[in-house]
Coordinates of C-alpha atoms in Angstrom, one line a residue:
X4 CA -10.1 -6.8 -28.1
X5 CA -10.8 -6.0 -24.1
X6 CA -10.1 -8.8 -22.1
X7 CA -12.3 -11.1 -20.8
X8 CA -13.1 -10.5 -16.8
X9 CA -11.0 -12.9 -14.8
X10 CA -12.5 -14.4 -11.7
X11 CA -12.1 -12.7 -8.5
X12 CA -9.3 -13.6 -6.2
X13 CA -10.2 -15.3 -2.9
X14 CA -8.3 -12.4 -0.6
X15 CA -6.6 -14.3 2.5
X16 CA -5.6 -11.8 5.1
X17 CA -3.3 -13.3 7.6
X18 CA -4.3 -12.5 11.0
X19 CA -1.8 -13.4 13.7
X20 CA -2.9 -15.7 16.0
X21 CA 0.4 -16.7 18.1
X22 CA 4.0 -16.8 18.4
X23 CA 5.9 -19.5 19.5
X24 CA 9.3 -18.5 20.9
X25 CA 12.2 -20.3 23.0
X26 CA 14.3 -21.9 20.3
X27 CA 18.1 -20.4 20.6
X28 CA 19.0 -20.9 16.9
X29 CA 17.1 -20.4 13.7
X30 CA 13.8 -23.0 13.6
X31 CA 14.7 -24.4 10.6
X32 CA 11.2 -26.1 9.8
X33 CA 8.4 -26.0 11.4
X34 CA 5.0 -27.9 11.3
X35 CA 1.0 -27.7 12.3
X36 CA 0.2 -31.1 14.6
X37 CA -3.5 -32.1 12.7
X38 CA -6.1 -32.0 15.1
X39 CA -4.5 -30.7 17.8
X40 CA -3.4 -26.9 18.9
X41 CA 0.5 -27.7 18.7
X42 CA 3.5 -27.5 16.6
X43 CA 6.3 -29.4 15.6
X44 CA 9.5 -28.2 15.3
X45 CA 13.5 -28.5 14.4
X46 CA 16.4 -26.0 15.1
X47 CA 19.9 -25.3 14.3
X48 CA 20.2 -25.5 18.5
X49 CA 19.8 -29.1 17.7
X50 CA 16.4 -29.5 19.4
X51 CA 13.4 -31.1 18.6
X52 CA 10.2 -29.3 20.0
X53 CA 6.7 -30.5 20.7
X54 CA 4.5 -27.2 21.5
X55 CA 1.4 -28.0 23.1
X56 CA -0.9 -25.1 23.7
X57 CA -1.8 -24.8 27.6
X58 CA -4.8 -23.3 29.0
X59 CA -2.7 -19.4 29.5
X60 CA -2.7 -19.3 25.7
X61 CA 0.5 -19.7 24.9
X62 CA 2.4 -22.5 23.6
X63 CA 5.0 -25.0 25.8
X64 CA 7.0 -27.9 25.0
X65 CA 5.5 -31.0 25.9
X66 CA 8.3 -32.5 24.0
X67 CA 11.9 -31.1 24.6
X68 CA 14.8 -33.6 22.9
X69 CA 18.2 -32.7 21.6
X70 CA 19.7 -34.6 18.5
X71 CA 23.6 -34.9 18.1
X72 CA 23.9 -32.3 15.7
X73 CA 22.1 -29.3 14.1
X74 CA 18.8 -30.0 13.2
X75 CA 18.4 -29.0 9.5
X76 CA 15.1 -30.8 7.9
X77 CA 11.9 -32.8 9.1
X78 CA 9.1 -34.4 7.7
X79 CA 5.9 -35.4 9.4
X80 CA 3.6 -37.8 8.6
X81 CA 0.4 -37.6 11.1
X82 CA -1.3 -41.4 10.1
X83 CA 1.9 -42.7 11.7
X84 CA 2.9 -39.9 14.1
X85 CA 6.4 -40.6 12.2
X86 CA 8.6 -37.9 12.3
X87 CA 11.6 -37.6 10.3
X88 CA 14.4 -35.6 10.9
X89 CA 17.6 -34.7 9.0
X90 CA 20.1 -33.8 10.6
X91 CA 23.8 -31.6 9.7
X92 CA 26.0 -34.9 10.0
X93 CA 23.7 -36.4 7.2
X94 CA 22.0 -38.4 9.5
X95 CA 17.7 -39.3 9.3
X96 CA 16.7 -40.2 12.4
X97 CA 13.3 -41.2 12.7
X98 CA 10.8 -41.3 16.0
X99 CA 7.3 -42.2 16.6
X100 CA 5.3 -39.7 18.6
X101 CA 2.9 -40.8 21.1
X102 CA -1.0 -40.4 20.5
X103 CA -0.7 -37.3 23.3
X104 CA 2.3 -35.8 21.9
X105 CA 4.1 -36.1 25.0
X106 CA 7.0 -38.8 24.0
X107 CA 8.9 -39.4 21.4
X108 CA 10.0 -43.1 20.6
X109 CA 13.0 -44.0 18.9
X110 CA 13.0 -46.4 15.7
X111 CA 15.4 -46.2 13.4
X112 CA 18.8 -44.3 11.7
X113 CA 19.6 -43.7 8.2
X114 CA 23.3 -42.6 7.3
X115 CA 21.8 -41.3 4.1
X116 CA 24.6 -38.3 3.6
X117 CA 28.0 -37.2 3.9
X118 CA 27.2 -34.0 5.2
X119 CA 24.0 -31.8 5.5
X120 CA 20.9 -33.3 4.8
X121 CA 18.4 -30.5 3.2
X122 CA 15.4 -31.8 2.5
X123 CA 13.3 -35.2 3.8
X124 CA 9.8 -36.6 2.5
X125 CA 8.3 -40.0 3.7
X126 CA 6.3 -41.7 1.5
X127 CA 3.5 -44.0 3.6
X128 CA 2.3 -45.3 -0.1
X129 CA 5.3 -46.6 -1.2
X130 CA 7.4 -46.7 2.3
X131 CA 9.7 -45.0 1.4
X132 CA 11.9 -42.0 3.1
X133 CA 13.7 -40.0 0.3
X134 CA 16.1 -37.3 1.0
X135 CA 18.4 -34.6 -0.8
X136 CA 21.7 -33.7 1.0
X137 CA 24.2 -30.6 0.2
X138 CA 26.6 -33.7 -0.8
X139 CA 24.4 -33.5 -3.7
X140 CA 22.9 -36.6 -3.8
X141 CA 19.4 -37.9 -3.8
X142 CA 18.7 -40.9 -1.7
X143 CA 15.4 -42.8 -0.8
X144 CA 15.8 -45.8 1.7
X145 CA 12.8 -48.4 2.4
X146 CA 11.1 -47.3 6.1
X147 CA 10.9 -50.7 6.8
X148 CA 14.1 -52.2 6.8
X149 CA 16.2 -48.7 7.2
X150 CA 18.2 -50.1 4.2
X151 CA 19.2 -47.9 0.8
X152 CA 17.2 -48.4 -2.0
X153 CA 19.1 -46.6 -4.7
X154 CA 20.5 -43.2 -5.2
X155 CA 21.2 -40.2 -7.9
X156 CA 24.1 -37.6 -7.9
X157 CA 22.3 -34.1 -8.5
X158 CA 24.6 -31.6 -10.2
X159 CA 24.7 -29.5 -6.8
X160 CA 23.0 -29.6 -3.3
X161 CA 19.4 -29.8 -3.7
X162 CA 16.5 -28.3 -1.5
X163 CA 13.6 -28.2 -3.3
X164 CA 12.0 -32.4 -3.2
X165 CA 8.5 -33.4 -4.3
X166 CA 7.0 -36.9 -5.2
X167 CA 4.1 -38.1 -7.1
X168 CA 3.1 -41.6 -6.1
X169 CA 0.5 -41.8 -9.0
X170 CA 3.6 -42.0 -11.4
X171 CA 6.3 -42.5 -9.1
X172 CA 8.3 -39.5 -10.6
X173 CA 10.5 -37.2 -8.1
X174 CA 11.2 -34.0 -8.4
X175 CA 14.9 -32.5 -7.0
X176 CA 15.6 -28.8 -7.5
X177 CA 18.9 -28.1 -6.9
X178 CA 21.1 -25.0 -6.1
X179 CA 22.5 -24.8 -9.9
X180 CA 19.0 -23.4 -11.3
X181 CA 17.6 -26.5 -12.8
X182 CA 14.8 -29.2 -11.7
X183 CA 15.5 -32.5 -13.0
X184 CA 12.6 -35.0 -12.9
X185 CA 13.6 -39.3 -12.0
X186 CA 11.7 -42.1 -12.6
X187 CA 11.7 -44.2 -9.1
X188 CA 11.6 -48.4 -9.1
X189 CA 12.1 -50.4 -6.0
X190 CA 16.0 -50.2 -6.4
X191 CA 16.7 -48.3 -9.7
X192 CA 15.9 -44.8 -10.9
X193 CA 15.9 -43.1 -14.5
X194 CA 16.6 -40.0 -15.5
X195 CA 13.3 -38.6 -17.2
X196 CA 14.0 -34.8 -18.2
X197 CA 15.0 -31.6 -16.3
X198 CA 14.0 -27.9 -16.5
X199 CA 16.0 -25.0 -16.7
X200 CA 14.2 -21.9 -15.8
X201 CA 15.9 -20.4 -13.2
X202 CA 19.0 -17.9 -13.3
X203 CA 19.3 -18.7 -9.7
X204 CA 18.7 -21.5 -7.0
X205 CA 16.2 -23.5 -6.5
X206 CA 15.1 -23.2 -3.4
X207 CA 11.7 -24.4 -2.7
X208 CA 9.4 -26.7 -5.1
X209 CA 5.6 -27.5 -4.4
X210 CA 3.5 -30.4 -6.6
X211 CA -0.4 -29.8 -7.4
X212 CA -1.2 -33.5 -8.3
X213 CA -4.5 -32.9 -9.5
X214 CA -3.8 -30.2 -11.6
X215 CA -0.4 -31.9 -12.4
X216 CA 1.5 -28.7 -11.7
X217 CA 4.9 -28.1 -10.3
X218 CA 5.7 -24.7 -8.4
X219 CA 9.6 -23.8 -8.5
X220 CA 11.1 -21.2 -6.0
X221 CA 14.3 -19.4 -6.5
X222 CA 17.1 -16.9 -5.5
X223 CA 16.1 -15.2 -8.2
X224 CA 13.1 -14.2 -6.5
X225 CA 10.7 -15.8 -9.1
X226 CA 8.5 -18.8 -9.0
X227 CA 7.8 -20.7 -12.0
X228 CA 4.9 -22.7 -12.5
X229 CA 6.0 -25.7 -14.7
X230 CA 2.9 -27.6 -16.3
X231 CA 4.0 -31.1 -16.1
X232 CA 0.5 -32.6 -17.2
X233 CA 1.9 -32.3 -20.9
X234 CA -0.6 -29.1 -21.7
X235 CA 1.8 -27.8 -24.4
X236 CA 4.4 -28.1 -21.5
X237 CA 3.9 -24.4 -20.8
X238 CA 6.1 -22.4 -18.0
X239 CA 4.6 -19.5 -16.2
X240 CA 6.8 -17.2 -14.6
X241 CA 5.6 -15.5 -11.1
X242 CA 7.7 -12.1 -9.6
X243 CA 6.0 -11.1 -6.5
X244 CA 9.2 -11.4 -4.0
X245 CA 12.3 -8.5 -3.5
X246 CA 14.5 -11.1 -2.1
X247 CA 14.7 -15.4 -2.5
X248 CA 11.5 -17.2 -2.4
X249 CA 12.2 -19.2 0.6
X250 CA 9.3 -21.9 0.9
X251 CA 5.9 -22.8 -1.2
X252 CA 2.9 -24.7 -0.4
X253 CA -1.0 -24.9 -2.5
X254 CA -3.7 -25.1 -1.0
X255 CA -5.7 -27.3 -3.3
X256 CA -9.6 -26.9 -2.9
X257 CA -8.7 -22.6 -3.4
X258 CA -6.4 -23.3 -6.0
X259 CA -4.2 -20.7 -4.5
X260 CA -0.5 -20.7 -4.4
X261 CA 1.5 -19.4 -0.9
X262 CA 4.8 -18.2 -1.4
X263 CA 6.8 -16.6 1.4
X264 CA 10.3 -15.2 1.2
X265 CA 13.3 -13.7 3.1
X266 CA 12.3 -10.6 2.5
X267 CA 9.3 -11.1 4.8
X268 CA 6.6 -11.5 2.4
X269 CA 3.5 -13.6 2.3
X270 CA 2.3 -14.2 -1.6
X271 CA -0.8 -15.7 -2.5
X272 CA -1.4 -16.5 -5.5
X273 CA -4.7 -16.8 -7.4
X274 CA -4.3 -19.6 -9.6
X275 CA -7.6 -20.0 -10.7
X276 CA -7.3 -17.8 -13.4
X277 CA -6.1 -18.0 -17.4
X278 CA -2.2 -17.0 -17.3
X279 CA -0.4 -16.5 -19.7
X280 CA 3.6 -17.6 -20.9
X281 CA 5.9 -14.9 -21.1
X282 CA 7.5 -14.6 -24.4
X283 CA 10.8 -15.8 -25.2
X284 CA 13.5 -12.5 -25.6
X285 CA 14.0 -12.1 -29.5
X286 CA 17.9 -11.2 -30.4
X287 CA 18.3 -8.1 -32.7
X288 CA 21.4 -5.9 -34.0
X289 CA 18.8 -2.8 -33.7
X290 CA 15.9 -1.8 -32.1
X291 CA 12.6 -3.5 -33.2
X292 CA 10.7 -0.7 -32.9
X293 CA 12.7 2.3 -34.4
X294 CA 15.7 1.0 -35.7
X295 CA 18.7 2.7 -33.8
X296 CA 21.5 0.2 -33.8
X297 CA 22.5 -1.0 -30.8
X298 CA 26.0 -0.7 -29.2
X299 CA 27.8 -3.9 -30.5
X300 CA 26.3 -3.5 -34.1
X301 CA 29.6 -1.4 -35.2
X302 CA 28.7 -1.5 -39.0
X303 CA 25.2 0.1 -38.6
X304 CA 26.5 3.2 -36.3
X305 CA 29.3 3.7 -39.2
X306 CA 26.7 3.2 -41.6
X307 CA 24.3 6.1 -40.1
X308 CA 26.5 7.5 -38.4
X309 CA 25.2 7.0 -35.0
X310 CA 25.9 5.6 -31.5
X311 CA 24.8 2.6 -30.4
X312 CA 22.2 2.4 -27.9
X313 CA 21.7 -0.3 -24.8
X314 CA 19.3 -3.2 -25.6
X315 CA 16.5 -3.7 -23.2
X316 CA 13.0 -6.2 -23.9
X317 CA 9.5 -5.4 -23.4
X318 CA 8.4 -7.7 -21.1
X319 CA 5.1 -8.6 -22.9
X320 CA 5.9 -8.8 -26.2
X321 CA 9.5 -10.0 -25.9
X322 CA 10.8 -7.5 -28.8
X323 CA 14.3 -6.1 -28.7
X324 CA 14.0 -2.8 -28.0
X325 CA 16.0 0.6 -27.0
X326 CA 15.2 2.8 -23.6
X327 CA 13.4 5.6 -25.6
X328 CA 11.0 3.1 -27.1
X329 CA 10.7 1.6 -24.0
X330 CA 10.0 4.4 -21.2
X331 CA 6.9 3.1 -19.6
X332 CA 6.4 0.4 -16.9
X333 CA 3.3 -1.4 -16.1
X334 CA 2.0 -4.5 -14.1
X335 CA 0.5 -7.6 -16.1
X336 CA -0.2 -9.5 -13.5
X337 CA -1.6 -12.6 -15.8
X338 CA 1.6 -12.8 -17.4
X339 CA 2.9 -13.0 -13.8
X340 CA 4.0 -9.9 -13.2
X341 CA 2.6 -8.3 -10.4
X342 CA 5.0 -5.6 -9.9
X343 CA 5.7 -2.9 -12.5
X344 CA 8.1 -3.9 -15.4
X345 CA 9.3 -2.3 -18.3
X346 CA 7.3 -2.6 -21.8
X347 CA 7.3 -1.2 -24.9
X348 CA 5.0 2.4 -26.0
X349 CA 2.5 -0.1 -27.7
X350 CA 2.7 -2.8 -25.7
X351 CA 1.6 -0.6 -23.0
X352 CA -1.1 1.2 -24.8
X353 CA -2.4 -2.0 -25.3
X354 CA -2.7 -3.1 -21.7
X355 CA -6.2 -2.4 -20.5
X356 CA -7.3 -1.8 -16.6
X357 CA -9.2 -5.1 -16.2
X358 CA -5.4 -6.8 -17.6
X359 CA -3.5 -4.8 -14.6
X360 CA -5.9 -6.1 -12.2
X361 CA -4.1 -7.6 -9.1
X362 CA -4.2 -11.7 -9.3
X363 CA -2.6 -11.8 -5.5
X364 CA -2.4 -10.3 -2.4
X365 CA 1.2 -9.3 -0.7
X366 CA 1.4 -9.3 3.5
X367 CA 4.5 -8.4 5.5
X368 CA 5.4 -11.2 7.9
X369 CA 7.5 -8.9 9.8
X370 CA 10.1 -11.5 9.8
X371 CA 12.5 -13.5 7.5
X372 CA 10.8 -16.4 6.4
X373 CA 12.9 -20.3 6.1
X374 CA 10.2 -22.2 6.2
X375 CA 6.3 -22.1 5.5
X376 CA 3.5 -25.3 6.3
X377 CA -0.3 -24.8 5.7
X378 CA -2.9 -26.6 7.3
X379 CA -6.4 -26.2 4.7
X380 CA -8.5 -28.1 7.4
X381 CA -8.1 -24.9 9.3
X382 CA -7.1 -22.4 7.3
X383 CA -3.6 -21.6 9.7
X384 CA -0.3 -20.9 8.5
X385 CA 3.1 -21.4 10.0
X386 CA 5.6 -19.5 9.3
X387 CA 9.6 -20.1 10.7
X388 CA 12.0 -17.3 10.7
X389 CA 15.5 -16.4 11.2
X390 CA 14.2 -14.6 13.8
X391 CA 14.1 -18.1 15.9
X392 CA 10.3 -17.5 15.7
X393 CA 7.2 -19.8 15.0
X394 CA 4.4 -17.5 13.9
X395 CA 0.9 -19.2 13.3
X396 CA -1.9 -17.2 11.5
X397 CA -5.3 -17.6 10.9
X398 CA -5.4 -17.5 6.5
X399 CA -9.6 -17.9 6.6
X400 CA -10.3 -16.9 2.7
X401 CA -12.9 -14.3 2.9
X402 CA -14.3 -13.0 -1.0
X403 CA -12.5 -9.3 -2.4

C-alpha cells in the first residue's frame, strides 16, 4: 500500500544576521534579550556579557562583569530580568538586570555543588532554582530564601534539565545514557521512572508541554523523542548529526524541532508529521532472510559445512540478517532516519519515493555549536561556539 502524502515541511533557512565577538574563552551559553536587539551571555573567561546593539550595527557590551570562576551555565528569566548563573566552583549566583540592561544588581548565592555546575533552570511558578552539577547531583533551592529544598544523586554528571510545572515532574539526563524522571514536593522528591535509550551521553534535553513530549540529545549523535503523554509510551529515534548533538530547543506554534551539534550542523525537524518507532533488533543463530549461519553458530557451519557470516540488521524491519541480504542503503526519514542506512533487499523494495522524502532541512553553521536559544516571537536563533562566537540568525519559516 503507497503511503499516505505527509505534510510539507516548513523549510527555515538560517540567514546570518550578526556575529558577536570579544569573549576570550568558549561562550558557554548564550541568550536572546526579548524585546530588545541584545544578548546575554557566559564564558569560560569568567565574564558575564550584556551586548546591546549600537547604532554602527554591531553589538557592545553595555554590561561587562567578571565572576570568581569560569562561567559554565545561565538561565534567564525576562518577567524578572533574573539571571542565573552557574558557575565552575559549584556556585549560582544570581543578579537582577536593570529595565535598560545596563546594570546588573546582586541578590543572592547558592553553594548548590561541589564542583561544576552544568545546567540551571528557574522556575518563576513554583520559585524555584533547580540545578544539575558534574558532582552528580540534582539540587533545586527556593529563590526566595536562597535555602536548599531537597536534592537527588544522579548516577553521573548530568546536562540535560527540563521541568514541567503542570505536573511538577523533572527531567535530568545524565552522562551515563539514561533520563530519569522525579517527582518534586516542596522538600522531597520521588523517583518516578527512567529511560534508557541512549548508547552514549545525554547531552541536551528539550520538553514540548503541550504535546507532552521529551527531546533527548546524545554523544551518540541521535535524538530520541520520548512520548511521555502515555501514547503507548512510544520512542522515536532521530539521526541527523555526524558528531554529538550539542543543544535542542522546539519551537511550539511550527511544531518543529532545532537540533545543532559539534559538528556544525543546524537540524530542524518537521514534527508535524506521523513517525514511526523503529523496531526492536531480533537475535538469530542465522540469517532471517537466507539462512547462512552466522559466525558464533559453530553447530550449523559443521552441519552445512559452511562459514559463518557477520550479523548485521535491517534498519526497518529489525530482522537479523547477513551482508549479502543486506547490500542496499536507503533514507526513511519517518522512521527517523534521514541519512542513508542499511536495510534488507525487500525492505528496500518496499520503500516508496514519497517514504524517502526529506522530513528536515540540514545547514552548516560553520562553527562548533555548545549552545543553541530560539526566540519564536522573532524567528532568530543564537547559536554559541567553541569558536568564542555568538552568531544570531534570522530562522523566518518560509513554505518548501
Amino acid at each position: 500500500m503507497a503511503a499516505e502524502p505527509q505534510p510539507k515541511a516548513l523549510t527555515r533557512k538560517p540567514l546570518l544576521l550578526n556575529k558577536v565577538e570579544g569573549s576570550q574563552e568558549v561562550v558557554n551559553m548564550a541568550a536572546i534579550v526579548p524585546k530588545e536587539d541584545g544578548v546575554i551571555s557566559v564564558s569560560e573567561d569568567r565574564t558575564v556579557r550584556v551586548w546591546l546593539k549600537r547604532d554602527s550595527g554591531q553589538y557592545w557590551p553595555s554590561i561587562y562583569h567578571a565572576m570568581p570562576s569560569p562561567c559554565s551555565c545561565m538561565s534567564f528569566n525576562p518577567e524578572t530580568r533574573r539571571l542565573s548563573i552557574g558557575l565552575d566552583n559549584g556556585t549560582i549566583s544570581e543578579f537582577i538586570l536593570s529595565e535598560d540592561y545596563n546594570k546588573m544588581t546582586p541578590v543572592k548565592s547558592y553553594q548548590a555543588h561541589q564542583s561544576r555546575v552544568m545546567m540551571i533552570l528557574f522556575v518563576l511558578e513554583m520559585e524555584w532554582v533547580l540545578s544539575t552539577g558534574q558532582d552528580k547531583h540534582f539540587t533545586w533551592h527556593c529563590s526566595e530564601s536562597g535555602q536548599r529544598l531537597g536534592g537527588y544523586r544522579t548516577s553521573a554528571g548530568a546536562c540535560g534539565l527540563q521541568f514541567d510545572v503542570e505536573t511538577r515532574h523533572v527531567f535530568v539526563g545524565d552522562h551515563s545514557g539514561q533520563v530519569t524522571i522525579l517527582k518534586l514536593e516542596q522538600e522531597s522528591c520521588s523517583l518516578v521512572t527512567t529511560f534508557k535509550g541512549h548508547t552514549g551521553g545525554v547531552t541536551a534535553l528539550c520538553w514540548d508541554p503541550i504535546q507532552r513530549v521529551l527531546f533527548s540529545g546524545s554523544s551518540d549523535h541521535s535524538i530520541i523523542m520520548w512520548d511521555i503523554g502515555g501514547r503507548k509510551g512510544t520512542a522515536i529515534e532521530l539521526q541527523g548529526h555526524n558528531d554529538k548533538v550539542q543543544s535542542l530547543s522546539y519551537a511550539h506554534h511550527t511544531r518543529q524541532l532545532i537540533s545543532c551539534g559539534a559538528d556544525g550542523g543546524i537540524v530542524v525537524w518537521n514534527m508535524d508529521v506521523e513517525r514511526q518507532e523503529t523496531p526492536e533488533w531480533l537475535d538469530s543463530d542465522s540469517c532471517q532472510k537466507c539462512d547462512q549461519p552466522f559466525f558464533w553458530n559453530f553447530k550449523q557451519m559443521w552441519d552445512s559445512k559452511k562459514i559463518g557470516l557477520r550479523q548485521h540488521h535491517c534498519r526497518k524491519c529489525g530482522k537479523a540478517v547477513c551482508g549479502k541480504c543486506s547490500s542496499k542503503r536507503s533514507s526513511i526519514p519517518l522512521m527517523g532516519f534521514e541519512f542513508e542506512v542499511r536495510v534488507c533487499d525487500s525492505c528496500h523494495e518496499s520503500i516508496t519515493d514519497e517514504e524517502r522524502a526529506p522530513t528536515a532541512t540540514f545547514h552548516d553553521s560553520k562553527h562548533n555549536i555548545v549552545h543553541v536559544h530560539f526566540d519564536a516571537t522573532r524567528g532568530w536563533l543564537l547559536t554559541s561556539g567553541t569558536d568564542k562566537v555568538i552568531k544570531l540568525w534570522d530562522m523566518t519559516p518560509v513554505v518548501s
